[in-house]
mmCIF file of C-alpha atoms and ligand atoms in Angstrom:
data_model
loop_
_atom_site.group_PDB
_atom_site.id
_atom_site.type_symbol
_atom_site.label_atom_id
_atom_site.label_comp_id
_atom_site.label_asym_id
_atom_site.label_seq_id
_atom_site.Cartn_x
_atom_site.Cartn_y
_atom_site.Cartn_z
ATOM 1 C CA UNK A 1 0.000 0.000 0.000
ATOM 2 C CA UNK A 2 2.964 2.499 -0.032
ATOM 3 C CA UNK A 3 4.792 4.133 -2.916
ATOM 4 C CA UNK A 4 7.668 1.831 -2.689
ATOM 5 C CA UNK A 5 5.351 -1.166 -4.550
ATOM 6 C CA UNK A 6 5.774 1.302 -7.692
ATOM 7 C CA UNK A 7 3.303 0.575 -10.687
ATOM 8 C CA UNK A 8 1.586 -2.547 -8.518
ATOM 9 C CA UNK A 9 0.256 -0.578 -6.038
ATOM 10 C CA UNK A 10 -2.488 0.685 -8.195
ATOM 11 C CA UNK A 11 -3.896 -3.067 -8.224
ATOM 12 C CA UNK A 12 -4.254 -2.795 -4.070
ATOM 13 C CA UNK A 13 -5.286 0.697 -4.227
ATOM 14 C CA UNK A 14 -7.676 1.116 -6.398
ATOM 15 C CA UNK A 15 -10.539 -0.715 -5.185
ATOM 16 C CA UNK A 16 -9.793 0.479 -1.497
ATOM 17 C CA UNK A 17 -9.892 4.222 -2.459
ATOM 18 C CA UNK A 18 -12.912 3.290 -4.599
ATOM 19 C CA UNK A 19 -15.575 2.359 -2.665
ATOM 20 C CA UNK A 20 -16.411 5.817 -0.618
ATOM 21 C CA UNK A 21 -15.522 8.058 -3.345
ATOM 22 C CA UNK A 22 -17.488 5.761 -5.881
ATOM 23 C CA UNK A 23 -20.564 6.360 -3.768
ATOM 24 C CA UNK A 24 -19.806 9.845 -3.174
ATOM 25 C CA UNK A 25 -19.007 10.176 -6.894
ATOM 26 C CA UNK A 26 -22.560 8.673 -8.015
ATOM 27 C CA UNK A 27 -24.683 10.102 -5.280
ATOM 28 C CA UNK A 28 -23.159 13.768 -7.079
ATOM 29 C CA UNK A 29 -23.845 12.306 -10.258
ATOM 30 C CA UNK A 30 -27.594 11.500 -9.721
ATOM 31 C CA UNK A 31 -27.783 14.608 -7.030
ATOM 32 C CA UNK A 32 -26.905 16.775 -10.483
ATOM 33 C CA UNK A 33 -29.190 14.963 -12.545
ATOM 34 C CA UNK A 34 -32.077 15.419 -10.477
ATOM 35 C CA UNK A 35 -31.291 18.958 -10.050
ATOM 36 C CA UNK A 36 -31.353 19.790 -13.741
ATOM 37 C CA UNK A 37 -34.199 17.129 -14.703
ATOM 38 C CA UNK A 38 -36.943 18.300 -12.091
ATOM 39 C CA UNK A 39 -36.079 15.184 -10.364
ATOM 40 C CA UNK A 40 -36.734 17.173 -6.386
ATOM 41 C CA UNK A 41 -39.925 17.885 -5.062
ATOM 42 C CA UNK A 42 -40.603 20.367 -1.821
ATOM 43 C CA UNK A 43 -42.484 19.153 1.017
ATOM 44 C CA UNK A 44 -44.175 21.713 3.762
ATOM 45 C CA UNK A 45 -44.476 21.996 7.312
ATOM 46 C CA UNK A 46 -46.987 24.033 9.280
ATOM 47 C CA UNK A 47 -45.901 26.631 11.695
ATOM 48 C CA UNK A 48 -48.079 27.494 14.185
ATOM 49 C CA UNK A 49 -49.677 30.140 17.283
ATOM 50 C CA UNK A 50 -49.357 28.728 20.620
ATOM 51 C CA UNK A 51 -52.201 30.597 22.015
ATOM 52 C CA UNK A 52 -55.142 30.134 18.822
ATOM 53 C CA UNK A 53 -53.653 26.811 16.702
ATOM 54 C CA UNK A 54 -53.548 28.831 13.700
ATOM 55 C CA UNK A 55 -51.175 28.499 10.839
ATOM 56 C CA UNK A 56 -48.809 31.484 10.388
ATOM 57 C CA UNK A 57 -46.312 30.010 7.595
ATOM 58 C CA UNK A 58 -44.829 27.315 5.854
ATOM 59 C CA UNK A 59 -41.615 26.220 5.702
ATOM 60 C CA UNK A 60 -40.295 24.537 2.139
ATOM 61 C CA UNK A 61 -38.255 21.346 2.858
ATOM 62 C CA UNK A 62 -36.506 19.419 -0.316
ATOM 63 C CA UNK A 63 -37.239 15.889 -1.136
ATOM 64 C CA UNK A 64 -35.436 13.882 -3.218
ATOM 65 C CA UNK A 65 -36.479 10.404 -4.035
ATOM 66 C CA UNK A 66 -33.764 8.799 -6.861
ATOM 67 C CA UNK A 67 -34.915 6.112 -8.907
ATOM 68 C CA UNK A 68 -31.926 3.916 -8.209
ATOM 69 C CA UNK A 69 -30.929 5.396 -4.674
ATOM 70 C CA UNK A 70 -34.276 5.594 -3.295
ATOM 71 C CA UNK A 71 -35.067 8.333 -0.871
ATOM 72 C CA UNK A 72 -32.593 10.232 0.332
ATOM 73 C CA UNK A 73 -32.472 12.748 2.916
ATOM 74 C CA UNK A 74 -31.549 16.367 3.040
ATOM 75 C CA UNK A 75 -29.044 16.406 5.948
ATOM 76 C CA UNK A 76 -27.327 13.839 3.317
ATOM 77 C CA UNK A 77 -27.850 15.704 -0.379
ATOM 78 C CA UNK A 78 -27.801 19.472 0.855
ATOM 79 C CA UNK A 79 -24.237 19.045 2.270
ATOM 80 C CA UNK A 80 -23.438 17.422 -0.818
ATOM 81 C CA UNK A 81 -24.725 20.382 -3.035
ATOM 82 C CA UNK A 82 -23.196 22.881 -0.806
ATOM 83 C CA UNK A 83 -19.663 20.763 -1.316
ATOM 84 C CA UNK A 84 -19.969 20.391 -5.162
ATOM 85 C CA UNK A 85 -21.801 24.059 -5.890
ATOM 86 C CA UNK A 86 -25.242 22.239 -7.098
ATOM 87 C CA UNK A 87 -26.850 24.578 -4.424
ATOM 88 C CA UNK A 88 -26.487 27.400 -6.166
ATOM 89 C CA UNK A 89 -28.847 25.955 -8.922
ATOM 90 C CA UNK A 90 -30.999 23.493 -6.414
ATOM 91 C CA UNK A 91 -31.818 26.424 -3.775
ATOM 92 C CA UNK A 92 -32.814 28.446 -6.853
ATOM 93 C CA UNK A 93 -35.448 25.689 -7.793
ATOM 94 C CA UNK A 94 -36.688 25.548 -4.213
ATOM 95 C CA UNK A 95 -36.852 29.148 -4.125
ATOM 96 C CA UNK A 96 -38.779 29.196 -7.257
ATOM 97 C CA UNK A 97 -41.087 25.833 -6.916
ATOM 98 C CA UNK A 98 -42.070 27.862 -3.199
ATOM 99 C CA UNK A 99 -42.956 30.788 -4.396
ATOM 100 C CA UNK A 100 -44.837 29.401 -7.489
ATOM 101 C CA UNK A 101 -46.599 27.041 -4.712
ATOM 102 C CA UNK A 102 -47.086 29.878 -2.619
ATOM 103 C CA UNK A 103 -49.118 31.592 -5.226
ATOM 104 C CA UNK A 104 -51.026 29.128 -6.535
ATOM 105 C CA UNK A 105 -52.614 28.276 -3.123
ATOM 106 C CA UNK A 106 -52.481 32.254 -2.355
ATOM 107 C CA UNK A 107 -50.970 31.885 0.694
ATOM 108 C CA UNK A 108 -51.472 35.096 3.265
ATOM 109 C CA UNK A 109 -48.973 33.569 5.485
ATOM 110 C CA UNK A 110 -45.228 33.828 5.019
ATOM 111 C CA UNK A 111 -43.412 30.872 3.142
ATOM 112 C CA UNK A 112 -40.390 30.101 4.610
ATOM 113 C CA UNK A 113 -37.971 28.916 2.040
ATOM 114 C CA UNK A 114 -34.236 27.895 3.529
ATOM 115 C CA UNK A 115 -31.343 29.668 1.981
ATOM 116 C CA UNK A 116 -27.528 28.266 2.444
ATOM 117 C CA UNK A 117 -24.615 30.618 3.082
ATOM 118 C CA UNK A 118 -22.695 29.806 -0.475
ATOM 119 C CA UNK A 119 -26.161 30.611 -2.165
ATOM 120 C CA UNK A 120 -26.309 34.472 -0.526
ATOM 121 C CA UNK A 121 -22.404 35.340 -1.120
ATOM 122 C CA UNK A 122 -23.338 35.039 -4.742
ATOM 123 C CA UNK A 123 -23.556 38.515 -6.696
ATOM 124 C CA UNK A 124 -26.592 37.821 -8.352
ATOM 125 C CA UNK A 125 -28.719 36.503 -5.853
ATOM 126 C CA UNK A 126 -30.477 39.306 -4.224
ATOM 127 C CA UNK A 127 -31.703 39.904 -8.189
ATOM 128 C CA UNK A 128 -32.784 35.884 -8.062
ATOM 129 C CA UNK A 129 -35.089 36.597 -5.334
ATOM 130 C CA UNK A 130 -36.384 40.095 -6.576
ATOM 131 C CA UNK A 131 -36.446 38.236 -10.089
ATOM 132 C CA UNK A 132 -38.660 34.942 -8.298
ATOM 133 C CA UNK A 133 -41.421 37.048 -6.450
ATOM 134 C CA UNK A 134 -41.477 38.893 -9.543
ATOM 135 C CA UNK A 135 -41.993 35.865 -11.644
ATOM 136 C CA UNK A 136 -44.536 34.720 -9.779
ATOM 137 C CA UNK A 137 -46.288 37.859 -8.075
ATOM 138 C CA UNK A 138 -45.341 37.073 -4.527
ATOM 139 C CA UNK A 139 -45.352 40.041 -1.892
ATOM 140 C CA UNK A 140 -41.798 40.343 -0.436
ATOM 141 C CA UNK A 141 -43.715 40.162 2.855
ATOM 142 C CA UNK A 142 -44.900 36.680 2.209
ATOM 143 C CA UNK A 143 -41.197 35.300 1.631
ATOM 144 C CA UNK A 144 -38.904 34.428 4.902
ATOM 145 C CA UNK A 145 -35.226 32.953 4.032
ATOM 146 C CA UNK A 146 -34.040 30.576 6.915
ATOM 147 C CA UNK A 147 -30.249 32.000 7.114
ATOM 148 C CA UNK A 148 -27.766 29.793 8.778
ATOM 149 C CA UNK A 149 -24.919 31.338 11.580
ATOM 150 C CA UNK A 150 -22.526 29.474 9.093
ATOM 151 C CA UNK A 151 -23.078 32.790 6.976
ATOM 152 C CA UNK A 152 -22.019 34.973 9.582
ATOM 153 C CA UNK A 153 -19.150 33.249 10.947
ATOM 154 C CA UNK A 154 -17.086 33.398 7.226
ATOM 155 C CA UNK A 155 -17.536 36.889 6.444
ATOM 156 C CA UNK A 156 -19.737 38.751 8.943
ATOM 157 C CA UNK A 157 -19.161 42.226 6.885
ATOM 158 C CA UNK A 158 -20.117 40.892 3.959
ATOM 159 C CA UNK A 159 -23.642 38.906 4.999
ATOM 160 C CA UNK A 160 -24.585 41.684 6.757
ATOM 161 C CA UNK A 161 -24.529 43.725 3.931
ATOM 162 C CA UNK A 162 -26.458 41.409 1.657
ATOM 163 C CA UNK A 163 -28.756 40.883 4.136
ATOM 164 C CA UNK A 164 -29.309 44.452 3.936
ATOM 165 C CA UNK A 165 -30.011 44.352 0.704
ATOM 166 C CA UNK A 166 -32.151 41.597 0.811
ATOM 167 C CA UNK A 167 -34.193 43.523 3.728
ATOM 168 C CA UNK A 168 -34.786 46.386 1.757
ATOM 169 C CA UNK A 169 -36.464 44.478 -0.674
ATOM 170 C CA UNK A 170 -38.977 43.508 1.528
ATOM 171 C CA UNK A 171 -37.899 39.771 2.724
ATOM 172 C CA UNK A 172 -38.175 38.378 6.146
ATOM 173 C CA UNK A 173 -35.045 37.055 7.545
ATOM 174 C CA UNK A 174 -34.681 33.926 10.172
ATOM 175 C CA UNK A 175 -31.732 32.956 11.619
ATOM 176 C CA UNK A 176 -32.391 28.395 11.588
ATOM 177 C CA UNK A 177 -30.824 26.395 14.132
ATOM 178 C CA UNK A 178 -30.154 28.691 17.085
ATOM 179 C CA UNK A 179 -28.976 26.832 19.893
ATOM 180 C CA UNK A 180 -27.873 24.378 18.035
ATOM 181 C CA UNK A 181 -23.605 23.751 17.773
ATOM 182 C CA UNK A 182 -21.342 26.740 17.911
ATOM 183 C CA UNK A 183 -23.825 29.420 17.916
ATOM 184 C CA UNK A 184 -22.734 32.799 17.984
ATOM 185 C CA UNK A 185 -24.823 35.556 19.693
ATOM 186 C CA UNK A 186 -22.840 38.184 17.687
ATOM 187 C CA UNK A 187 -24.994 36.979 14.590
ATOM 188 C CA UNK A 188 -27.857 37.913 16.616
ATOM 189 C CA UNK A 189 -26.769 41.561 17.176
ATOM 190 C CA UNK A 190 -25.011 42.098 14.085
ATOM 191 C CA UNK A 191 -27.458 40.681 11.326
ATOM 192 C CA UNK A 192 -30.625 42.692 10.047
ATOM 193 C CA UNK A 193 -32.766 39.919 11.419
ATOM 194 C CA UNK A 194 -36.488 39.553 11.598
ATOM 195 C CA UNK A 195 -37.131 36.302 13.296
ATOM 196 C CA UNK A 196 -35.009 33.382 15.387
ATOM 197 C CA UNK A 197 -35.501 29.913 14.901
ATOM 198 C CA UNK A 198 -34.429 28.106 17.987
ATOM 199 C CA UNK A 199 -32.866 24.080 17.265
ATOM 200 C CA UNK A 200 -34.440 21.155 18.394
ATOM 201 C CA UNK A 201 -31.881 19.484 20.126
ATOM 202 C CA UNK A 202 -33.346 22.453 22.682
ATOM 203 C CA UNK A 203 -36.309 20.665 23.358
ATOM 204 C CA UNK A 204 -34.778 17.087 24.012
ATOM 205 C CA UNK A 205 -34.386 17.659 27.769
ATOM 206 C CA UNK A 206 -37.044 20.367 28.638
ATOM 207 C CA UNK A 207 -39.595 18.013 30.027
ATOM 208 C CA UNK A 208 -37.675 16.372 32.709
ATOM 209 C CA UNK A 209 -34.036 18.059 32.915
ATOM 210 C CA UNK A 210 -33.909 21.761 34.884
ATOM 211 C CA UNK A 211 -30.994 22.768 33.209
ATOM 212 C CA UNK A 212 -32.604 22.218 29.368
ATOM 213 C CA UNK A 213 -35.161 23.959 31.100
ATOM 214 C CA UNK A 214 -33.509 27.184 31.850
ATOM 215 C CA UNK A 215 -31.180 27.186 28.636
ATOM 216 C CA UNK A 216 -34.536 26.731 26.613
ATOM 217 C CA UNK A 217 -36.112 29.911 28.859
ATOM 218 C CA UNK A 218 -32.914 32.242 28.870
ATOM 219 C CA UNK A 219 -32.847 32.372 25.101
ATOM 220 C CA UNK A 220 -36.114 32.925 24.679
ATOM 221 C CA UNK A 221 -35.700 35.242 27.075
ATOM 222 C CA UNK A 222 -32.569 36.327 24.811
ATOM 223 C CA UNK A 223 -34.737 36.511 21.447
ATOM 224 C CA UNK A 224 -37.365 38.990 23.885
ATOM 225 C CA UNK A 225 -34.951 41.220 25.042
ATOM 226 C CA UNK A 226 -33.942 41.986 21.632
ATOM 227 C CA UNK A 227 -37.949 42.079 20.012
ATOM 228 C CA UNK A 228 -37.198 39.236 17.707
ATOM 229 C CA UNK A 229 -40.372 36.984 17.289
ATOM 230 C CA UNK A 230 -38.904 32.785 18.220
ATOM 231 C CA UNK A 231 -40.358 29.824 16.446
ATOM 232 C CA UNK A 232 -39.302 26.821 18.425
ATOM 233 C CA UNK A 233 -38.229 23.954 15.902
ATOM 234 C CA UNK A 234 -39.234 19.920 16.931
ATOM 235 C CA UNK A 235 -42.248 20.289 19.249
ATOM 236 C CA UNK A 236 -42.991 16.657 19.711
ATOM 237 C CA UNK A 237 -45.264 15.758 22.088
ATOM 238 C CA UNK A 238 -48.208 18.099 24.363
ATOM 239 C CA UNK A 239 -45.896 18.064 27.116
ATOM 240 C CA UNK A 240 -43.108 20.127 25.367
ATOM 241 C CA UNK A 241 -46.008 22.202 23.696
ATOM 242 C CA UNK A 242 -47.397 23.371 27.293
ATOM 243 C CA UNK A 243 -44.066 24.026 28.441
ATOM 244 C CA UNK A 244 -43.526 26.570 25.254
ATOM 245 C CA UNK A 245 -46.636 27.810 26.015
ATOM 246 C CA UNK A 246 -45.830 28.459 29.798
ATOM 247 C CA UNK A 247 -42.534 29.644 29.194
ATOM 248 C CA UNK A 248 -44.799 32.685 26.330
ATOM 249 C CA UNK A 249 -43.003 30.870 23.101
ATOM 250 C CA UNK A 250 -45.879 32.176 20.217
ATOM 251 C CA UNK A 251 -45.406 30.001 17.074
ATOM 252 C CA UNK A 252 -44.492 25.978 16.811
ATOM 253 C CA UNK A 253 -42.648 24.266 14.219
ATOM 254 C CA UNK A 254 -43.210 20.131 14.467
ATOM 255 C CA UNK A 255 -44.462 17.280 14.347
ATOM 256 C CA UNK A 256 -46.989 17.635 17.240
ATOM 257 C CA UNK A 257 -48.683 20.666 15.088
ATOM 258 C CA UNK A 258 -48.034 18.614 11.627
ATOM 259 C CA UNK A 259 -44.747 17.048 9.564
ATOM 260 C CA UNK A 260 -43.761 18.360 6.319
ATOM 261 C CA UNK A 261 -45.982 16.903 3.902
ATOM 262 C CA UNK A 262 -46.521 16.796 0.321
ATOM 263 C CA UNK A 263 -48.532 19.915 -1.033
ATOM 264 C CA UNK A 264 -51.323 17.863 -2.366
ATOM 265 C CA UNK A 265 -52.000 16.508 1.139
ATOM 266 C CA UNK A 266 -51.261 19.412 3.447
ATOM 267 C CA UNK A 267 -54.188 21.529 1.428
ATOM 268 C CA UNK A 268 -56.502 18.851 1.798
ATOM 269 C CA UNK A 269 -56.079 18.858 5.539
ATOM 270 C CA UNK A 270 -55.591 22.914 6.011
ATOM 271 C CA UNK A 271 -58.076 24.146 3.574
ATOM 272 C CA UNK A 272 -60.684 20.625 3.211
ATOM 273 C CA UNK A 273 -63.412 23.049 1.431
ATOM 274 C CA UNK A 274 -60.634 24.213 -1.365
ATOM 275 C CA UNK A 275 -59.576 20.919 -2.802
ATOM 276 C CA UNK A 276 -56.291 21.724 -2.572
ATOM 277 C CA UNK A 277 -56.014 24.897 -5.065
ATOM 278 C CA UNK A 278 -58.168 27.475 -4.053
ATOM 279 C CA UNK A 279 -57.881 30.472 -2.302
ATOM 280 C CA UNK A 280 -57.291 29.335 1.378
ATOM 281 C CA UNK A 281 -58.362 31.205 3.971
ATOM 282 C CA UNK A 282 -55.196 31.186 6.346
HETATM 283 P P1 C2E B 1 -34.200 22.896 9.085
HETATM 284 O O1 C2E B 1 -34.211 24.043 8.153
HETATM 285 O O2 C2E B 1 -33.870 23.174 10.500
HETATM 286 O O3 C2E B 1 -35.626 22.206 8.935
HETATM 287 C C1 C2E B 1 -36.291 21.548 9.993
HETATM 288 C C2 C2E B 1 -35.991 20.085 9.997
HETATM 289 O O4 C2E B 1 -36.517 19.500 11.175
HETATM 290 C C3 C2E B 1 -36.642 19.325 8.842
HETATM 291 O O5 C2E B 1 -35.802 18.225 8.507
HETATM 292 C C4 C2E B 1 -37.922 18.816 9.476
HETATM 293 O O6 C2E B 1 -38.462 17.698 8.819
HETATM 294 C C5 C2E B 1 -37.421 18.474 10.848
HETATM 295 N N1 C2E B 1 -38.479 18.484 11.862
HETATM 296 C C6 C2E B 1 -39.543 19.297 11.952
HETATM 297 N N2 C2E B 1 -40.279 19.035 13.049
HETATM 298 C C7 C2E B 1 -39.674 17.998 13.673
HETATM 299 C C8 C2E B 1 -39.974 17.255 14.876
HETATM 300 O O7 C2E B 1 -40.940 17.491 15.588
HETATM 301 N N3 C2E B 1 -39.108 16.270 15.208
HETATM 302 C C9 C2E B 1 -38.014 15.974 14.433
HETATM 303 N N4 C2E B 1 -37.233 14.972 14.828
HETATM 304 N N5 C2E B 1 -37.703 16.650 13.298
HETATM 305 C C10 C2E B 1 -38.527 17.657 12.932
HETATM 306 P P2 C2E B 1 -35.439 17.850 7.011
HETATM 307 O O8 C2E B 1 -36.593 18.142 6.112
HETATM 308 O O9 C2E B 1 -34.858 16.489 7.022
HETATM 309 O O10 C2E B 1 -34.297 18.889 6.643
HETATM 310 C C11 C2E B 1 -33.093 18.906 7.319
HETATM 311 C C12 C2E B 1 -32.314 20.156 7.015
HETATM 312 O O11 C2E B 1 -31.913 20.170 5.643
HETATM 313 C C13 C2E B 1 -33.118 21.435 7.205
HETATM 314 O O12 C2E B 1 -33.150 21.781 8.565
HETATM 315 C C14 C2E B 1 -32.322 22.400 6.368
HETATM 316 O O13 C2E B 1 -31.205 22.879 7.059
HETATM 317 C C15 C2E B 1 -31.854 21.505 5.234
HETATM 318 N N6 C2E B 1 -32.728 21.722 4.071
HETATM 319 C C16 C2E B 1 -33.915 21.132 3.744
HETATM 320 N N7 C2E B 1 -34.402 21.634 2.582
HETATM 321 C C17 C2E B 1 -33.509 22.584 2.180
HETATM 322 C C18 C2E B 1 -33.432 23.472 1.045
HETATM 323 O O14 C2E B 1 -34.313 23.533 0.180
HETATM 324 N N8 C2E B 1 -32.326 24.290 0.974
HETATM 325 C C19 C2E B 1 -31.341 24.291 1.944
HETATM 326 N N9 C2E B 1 -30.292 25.107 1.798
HETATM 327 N N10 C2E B 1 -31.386 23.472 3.004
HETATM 328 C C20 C2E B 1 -32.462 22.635 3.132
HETATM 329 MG MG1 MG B 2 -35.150 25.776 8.167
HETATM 330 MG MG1 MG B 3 -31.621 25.068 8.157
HETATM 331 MG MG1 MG B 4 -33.756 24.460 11.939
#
């Protein structure tokens, strides 16, 4: 296996080196197909008011089901994308397919469409999104981008200027997956932000562990103090929903107040009178 086996080595190599990159090789290779052949679909979730049960946006998940590779998931093809550049090309899809769904049903609730950092340092992309409501006659109102703190951490001058563009075209802005790894309060003070979305892993402990307790309270607490409205990711169960709703949390994101779910289906169960396509009153 070293260099000193010269021109044999190749023979013990090869298939050793093969196997991981192969699959990593063909995943890309059917990742990029399905990007450029319509081959994803978008899937939404419900988010939801504590206090009345009402709806109060979507959020726009991918899907991607392969004919060979079968379904596979988005913490496994969106890292990929971001790696290889497809994301610049599949985030403009979901941002399109969203707002063209959002329209169609007429949605008068924000859709929340999630936007990754090597998407937003692109030149061109605040005219994408000005260019996609456009397209589509969307209200800048009615579109949030999910931001990640990845953004902020690279070049915090720079996203915060982009963001500001992006804000004065209208656009909400969310900062996903607060509370989640390294995340940085800076981003918090720094970014034009309209909106925090606080992690799941949050929520694991709240129901019998103080100390989840008091994290989950302090940065809602946090998100307060600075006037920025929380949606709390991976409600589960009614116990961690009457916590949130002791603790004032307004708006839900999970499974306990409905999974992502295929347009077709969630519009049948929001809006049963519409079949689906007409004007829902939400
Ligand atoms: P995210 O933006 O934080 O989206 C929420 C994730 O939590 C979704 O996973 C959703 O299905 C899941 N979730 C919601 N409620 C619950 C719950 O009660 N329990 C549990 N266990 N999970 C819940 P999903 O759809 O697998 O997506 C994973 C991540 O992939 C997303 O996390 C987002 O970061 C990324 N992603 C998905 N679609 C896109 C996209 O179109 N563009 C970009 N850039 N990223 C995307
Ligand atoms: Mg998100
Ligand atoms: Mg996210
Ligand atoms: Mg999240």
């Amino acid at each position: 296996e070293t260099k000193k086996e010269g021109k044999n080595a190749a023979r013990f190599f090869r298939p050793v080196m093969n196997s991981a990159a192969q699959t990593r090789l063909r995943l890309e290779t059917r990742l990029r197909e399905a990007v450029t052949c319509q081959g994803l679909t978008l899937h939404y979730q419900p988010q939801v008011d504590v206090s009345s049960g009402r709806l109060v946006g979507l959020e726009a998940l991918a899907r991607w089901t392969d004919p060979e590779l079968g379904v596979v998931s988005p913490g496994e093809f969106i890292p990929l994308a971001e790696d290889t550049g497809l994301i610049v090309q599949l985030g403009a899809w979901v941002l399109d397919e969203a707002c063209r769904q959002a329209a169609e049903w007429a949605l008068r609730v924000p859709m929340a469409v999630n936007i990754s950092p090597a998407q937003i340092v692109r030149p061109e992309f605040v005219e994408t999104v000005s260019d996609t409501l456009e397209r589509h006659k969307v209200a800048p109102h009615l579109l949030k981008l999910e931001l990640t703190e990845r953004l902020h951490i690279r070049d915090p001058q720079q996203a915060a200027h982009r963001l500001g563009c992006l804000r004065a075209l209208g656009v909400t802005l969310s900062l996903d997956d607060f509370g989640a790894g390294q995340s940085a309060v800076a981003s918090l003070m720094n970014l034009p932000l309209q909106e925090v979305k606080l992690d799941r892993t949050l929520l694991a402990g709240v129901t019998h562990d103080p100390a989840s307790w008091q994290v989950l309270k302090a940065l809602l607490a946090l998100a307060r103090g600075l006037s920025l409205p929380v949606v709390v990711e991976g409600v589960e169960t009614p116990q961690q929903l009457d916590i949130l709703r002791y603790l004032g949390c307004e708006t839900v994101q999970g499974y306990m107040t409905g999974r992502p779910e295929q347009p077709t289906t969630l519009a049948e169960r929001l809006w049963p009178s519409s079949a689906g396509h007409i004007r829902p009153s939400a």
